[in-house]
GROMACS .gro file of C-alpha atoms in nm:
model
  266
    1UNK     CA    1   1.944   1.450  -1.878
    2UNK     CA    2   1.744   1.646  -1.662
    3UNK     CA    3   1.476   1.554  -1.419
    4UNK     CA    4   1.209   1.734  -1.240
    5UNK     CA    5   1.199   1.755  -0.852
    6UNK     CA    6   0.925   1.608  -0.675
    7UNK     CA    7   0.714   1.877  -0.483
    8UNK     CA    8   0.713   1.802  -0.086
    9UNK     CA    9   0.360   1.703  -0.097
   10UNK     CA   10   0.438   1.415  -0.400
   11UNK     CA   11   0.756   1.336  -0.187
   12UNK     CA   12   0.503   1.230   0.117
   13UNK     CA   13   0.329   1.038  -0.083
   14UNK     CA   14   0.632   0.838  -0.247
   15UNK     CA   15   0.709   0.829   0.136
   16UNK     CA   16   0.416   0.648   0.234
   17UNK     CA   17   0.448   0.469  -0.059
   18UNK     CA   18   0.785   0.288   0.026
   19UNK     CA   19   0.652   0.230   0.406
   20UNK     CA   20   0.333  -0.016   0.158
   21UNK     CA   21   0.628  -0.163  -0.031
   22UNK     CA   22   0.865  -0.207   0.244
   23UNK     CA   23   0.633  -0.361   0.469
   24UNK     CA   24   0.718  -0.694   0.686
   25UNK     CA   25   0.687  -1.009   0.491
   26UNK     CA   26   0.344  -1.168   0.430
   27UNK     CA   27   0.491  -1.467   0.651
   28UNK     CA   28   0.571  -1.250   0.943
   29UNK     CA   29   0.276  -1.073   0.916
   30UNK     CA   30   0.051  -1.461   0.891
   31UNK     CA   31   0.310  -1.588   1.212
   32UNK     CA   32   0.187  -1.267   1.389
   33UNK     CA   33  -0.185  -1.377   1.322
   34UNK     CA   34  -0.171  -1.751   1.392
   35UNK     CA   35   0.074  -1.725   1.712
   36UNK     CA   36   0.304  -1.938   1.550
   37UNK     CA   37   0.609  -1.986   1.362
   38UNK     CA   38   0.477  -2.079   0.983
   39UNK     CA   39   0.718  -2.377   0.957
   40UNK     CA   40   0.505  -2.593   1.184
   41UNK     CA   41   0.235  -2.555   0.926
   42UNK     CA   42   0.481  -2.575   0.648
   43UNK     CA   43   0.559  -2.916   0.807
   44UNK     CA   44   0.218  -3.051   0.763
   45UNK     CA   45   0.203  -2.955   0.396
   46UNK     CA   46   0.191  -3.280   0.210
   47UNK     CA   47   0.458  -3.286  -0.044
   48UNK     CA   48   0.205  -3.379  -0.377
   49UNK     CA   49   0.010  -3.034  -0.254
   50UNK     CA   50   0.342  -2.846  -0.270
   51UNK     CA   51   0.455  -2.970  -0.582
   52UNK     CA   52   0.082  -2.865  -0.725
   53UNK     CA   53   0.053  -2.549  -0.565
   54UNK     CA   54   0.303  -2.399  -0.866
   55UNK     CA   55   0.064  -2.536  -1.116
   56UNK     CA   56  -0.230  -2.383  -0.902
   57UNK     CA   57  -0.103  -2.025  -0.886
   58UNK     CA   58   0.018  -2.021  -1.271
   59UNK     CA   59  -0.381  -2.084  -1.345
   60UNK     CA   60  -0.517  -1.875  -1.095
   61UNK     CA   61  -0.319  -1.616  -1.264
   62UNK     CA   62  -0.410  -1.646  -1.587
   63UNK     CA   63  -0.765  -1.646  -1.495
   64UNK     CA   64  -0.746  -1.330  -1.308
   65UNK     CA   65  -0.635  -1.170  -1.567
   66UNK     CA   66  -0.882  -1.261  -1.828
   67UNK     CA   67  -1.175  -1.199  -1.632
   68UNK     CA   68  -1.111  -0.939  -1.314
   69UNK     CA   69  -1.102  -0.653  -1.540
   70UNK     CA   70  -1.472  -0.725  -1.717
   71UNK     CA   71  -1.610  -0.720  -1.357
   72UNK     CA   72  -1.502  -0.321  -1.350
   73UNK     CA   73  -1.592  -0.014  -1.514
   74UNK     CA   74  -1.340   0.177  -1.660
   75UNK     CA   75  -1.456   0.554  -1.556
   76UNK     CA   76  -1.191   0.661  -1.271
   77UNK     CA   77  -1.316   0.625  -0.953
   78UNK     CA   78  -1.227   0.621  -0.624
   79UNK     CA   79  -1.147   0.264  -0.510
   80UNK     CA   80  -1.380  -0.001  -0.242
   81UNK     CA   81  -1.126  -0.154  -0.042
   82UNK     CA   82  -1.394  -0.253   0.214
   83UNK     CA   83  -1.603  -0.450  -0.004
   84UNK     CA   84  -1.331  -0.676  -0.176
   85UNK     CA   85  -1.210  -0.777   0.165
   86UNK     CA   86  -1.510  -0.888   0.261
   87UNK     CA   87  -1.559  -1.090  -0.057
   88UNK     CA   88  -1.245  -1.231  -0.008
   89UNK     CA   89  -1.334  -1.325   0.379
   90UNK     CA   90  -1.606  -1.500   0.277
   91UNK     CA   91  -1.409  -1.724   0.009
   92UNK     CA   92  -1.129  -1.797   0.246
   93UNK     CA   93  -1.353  -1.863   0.510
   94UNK     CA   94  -1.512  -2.133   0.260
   95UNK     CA   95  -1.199  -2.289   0.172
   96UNK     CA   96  -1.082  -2.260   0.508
   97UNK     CA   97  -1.340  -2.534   0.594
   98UNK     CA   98  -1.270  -2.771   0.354
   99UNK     CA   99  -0.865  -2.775   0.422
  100UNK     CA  100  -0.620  -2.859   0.154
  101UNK     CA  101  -0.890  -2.970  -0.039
  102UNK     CA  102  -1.115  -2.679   0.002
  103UNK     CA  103  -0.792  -2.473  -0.106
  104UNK     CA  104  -0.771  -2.558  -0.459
  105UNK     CA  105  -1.144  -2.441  -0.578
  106UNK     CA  106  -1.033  -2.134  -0.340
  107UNK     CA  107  -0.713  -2.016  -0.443
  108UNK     CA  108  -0.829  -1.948  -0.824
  109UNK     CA  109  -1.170  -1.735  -0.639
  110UNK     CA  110  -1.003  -1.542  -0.431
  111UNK     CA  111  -0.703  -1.488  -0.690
  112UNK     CA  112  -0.963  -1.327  -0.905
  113UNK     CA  113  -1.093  -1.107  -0.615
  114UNK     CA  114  -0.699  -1.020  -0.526
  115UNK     CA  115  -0.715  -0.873  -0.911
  116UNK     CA  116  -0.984  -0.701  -0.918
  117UNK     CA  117  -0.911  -0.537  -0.590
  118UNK     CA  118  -0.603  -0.448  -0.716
  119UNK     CA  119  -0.738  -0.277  -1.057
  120UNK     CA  120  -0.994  -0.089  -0.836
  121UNK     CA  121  -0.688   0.098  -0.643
  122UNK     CA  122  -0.503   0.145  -1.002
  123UNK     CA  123  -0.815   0.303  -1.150
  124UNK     CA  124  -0.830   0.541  -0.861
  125UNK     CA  125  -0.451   0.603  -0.921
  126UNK     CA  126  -0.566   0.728  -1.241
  127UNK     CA  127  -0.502   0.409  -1.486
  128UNK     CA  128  -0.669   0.360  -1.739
  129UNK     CA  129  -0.779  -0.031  -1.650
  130UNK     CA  130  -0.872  -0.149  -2.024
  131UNK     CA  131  -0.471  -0.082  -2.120
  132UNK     CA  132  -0.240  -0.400  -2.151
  133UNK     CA  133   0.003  -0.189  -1.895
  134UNK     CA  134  -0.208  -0.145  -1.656
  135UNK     CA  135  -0.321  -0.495  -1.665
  136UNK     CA  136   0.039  -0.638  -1.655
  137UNK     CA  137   0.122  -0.375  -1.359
  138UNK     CA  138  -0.171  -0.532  -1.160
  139UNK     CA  139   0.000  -0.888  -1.228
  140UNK     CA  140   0.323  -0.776  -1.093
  141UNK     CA  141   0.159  -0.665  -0.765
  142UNK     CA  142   0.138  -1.037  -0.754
  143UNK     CA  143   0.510  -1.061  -0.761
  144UNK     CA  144   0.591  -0.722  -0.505
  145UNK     CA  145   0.600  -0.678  -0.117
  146UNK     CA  146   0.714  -0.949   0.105
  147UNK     CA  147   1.102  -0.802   0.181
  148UNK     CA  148   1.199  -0.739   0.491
  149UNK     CA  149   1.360  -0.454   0.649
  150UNK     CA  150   1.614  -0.636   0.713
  151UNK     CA  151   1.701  -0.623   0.320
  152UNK     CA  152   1.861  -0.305   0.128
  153UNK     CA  153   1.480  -0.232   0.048
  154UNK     CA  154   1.644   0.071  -0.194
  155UNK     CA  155   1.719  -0.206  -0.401
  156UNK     CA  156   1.655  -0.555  -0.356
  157UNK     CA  157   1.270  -0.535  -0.298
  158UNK     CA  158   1.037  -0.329  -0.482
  159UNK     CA  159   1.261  -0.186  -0.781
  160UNK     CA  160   1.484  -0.535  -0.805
  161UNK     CA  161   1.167  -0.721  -0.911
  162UNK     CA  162   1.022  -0.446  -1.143
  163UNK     CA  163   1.377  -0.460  -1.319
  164UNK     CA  164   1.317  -0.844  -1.384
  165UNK     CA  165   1.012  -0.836  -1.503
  166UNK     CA  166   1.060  -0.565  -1.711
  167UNK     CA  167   1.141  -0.716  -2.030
  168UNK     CA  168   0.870  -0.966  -2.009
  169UNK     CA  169   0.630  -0.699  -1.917
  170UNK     CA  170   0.744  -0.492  -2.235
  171UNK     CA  171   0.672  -0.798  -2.441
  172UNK     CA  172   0.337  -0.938  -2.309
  173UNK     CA  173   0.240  -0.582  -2.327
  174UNK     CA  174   0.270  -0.554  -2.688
  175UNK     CA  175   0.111  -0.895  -2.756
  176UNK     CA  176  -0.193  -0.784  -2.508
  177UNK     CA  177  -0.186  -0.522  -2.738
  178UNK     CA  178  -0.154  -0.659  -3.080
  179UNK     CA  179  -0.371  -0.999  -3.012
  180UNK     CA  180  -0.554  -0.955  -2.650
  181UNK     CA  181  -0.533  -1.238  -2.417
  182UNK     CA  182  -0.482  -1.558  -2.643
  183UNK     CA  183  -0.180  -1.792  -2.532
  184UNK     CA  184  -0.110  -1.890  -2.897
  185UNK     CA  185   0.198  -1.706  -3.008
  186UNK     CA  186   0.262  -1.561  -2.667
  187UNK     CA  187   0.568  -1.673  -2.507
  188UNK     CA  188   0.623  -1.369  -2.361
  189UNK     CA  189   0.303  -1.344  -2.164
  190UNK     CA  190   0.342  -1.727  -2.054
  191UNK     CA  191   0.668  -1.645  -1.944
  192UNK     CA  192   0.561  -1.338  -1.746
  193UNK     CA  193   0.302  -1.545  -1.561
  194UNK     CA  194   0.515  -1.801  -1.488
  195UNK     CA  195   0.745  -1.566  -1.340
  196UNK     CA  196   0.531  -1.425  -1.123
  197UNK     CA  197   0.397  -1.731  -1.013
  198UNK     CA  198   0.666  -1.844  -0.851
  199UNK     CA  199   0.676  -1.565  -0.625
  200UNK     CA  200   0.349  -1.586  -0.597
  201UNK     CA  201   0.361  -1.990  -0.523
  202UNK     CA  202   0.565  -1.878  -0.182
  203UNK     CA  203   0.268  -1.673  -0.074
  204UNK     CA  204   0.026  -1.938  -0.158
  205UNK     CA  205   0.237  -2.167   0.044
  206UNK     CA  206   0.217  -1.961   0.377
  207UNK     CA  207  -0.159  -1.912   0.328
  208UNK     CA  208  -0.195  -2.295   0.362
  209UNK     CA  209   0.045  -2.293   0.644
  210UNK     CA  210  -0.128  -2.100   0.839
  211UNK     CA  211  -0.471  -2.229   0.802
  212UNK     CA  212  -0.257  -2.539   0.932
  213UNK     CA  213  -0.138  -2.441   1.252
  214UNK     CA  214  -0.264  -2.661   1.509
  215UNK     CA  215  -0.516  -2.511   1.736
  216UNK     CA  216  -0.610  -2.242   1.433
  217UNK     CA  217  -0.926  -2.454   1.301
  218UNK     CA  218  -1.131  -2.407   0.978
  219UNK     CA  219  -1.253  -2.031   1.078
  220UNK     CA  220  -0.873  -1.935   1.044
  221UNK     CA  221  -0.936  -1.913   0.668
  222UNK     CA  222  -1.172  -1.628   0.689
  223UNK     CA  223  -0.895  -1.392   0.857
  224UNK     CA  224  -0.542  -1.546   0.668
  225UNK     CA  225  -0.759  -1.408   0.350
  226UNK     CA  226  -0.828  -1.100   0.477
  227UNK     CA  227  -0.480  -1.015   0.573
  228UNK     CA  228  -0.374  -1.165   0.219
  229UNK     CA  229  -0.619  -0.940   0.062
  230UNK     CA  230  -0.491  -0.608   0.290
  231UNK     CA  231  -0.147  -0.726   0.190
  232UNK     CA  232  -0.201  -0.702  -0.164
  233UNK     CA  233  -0.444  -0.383  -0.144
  234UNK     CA  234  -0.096  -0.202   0.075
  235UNK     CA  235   0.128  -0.321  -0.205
  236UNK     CA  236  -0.131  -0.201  -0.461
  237UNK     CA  237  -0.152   0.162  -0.270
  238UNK     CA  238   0.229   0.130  -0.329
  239UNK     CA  239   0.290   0.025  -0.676
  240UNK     CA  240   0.032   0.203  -0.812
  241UNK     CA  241   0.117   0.555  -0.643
  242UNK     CA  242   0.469   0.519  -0.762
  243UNK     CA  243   0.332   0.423  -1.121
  244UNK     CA  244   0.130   0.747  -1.083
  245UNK     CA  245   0.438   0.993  -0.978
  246UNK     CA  246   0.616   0.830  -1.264
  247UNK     CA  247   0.359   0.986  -1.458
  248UNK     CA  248   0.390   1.324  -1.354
  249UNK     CA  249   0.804   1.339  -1.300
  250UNK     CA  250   0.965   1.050  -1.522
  251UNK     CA  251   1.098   0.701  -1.386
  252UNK     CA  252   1.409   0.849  -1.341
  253UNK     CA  253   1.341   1.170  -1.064
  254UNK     CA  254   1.073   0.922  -0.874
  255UNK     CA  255   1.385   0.641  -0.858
  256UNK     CA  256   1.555   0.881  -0.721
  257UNK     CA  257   1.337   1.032  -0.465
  258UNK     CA  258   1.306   0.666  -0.352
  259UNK     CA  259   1.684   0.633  -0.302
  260UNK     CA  260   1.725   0.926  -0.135
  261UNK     CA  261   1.480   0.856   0.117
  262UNK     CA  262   1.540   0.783   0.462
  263UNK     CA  263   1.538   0.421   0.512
  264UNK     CA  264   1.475   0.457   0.871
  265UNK     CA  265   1.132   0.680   0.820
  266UNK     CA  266   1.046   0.553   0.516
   0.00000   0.00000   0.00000
């Protein structure tokens, strides 16, 4: 089967996309904020706040994903970064001060803003942000980002996890589709969000972390959630380029583009 060739300028963008995708982990990027390794803060995580924080990220989820999209309008337009990090300063900076505690009205708020931020970039990507797919892409932004360069980023980072969510996605999709967002007779949608919650969880986990790092103090939670909230908008830049250049060429010529790619400028 043939495949069309990218032109150079749609090659420098899948380029710049890998750099977004292949970018240091969220942790690394936290332990450069903070000054300090995460797993002191890690170490101050009480164990009943770990075992919720699952449980926390499966709802925030589902909650993003019923209402970010409303909060949008669907006419393609070019995206606000700006503006949804400083929403999401302001939330973290209000959980911040409350701790642990403060964390769990937080996490579903600034989950929501996360969303929405990221169907802003995919609308300027050109995606239509009413569709089930390009709902269920934003989720799996959720789920993307965070590998190391250390890793075979070819495959074990961005197009490893799009290959295991793929059948899920396929299913929710045509359940979004068929029935909208109801959770009665969708196992494949619950199954999807549970999925990418427990990547998800990980990043949730280092968030707290950080925000307990001694010496970091409340007003740490005002700049942890703007770095989450640039980490997701990178990743977003990422997927949702890719997504587009899939569009114009076919999966298979941009998968290939990607692997042919020099790792080391890439």
């Amino acid at each position: 089967m043939s495949t069309l060739l990218l032109s150079p300028a749609d090659l420098d963008e899948l380029a710049r996309a890998r750099v977004l995708l292949d970018q240091p982990s969220l942790a690394a990027r936290l332990s450069n904020l903070v000054g300090s390794p995460l797993e002191k803060g890690i170490a101050r995580l009480p164990a009943s706040w770990r075992g919720r924080v699952g449980a926390l990220a499966h709802d925030a989820l589902l909650k993003a994903l019923e209402t970010a999209a409303r909060t949008l309008k669907p006419e393609a337009r070019d995206a606000s970064p700006r503006l949804h990090k400083l929403l999401g300063s302001i939330s973290g900076g209000a959980g911040g001060a409350f701790g642990l505690a403060g964390l769990a009205v937080e996490i579903p708020v600034s989950t929501v803003l996360i969303m929405r931020a990221i169907l802003d970039i995919a609308r300027a990507e050109g995606e239509d942000i009413g569709s089930a797919q390009a709902r269920l892409a934003a989720l799996e932004v959720f789920a993307l980002g965070g590998t190391s360069r250390s890793d075979d980023a070819t495959e074990s980072g961005y197009y490893a996890v799009r290959a295991a969510l793929a059948t899920t996605v396929g299913e929710a999709a045509r359940h979004l589709a068929e029935k909208g967002l109801t959770s009665e007779g969708a196992p494949a949608l619950v199954r999807l969000i549970t999925m990418v919650a427990a990547r998800y969880k990980v990043q949730l986990t280092q968030k707290a972390a950080g925000m307990l790092v001694p010496g970091i103090g409340a007003a740490a939670g005002a700049g942890i959630n703007l770095m989450f909230m640039n980490h997701f908008q990178d990743v977003s830049r990422g997927h949702f380029t890719v997504r587009r250049l899939e569009r114009a060429y076919g999966a298979e010529a941009v998968r290939a583009a990607w692997q042919a790619l020099d790792p080391g400028t890439a």
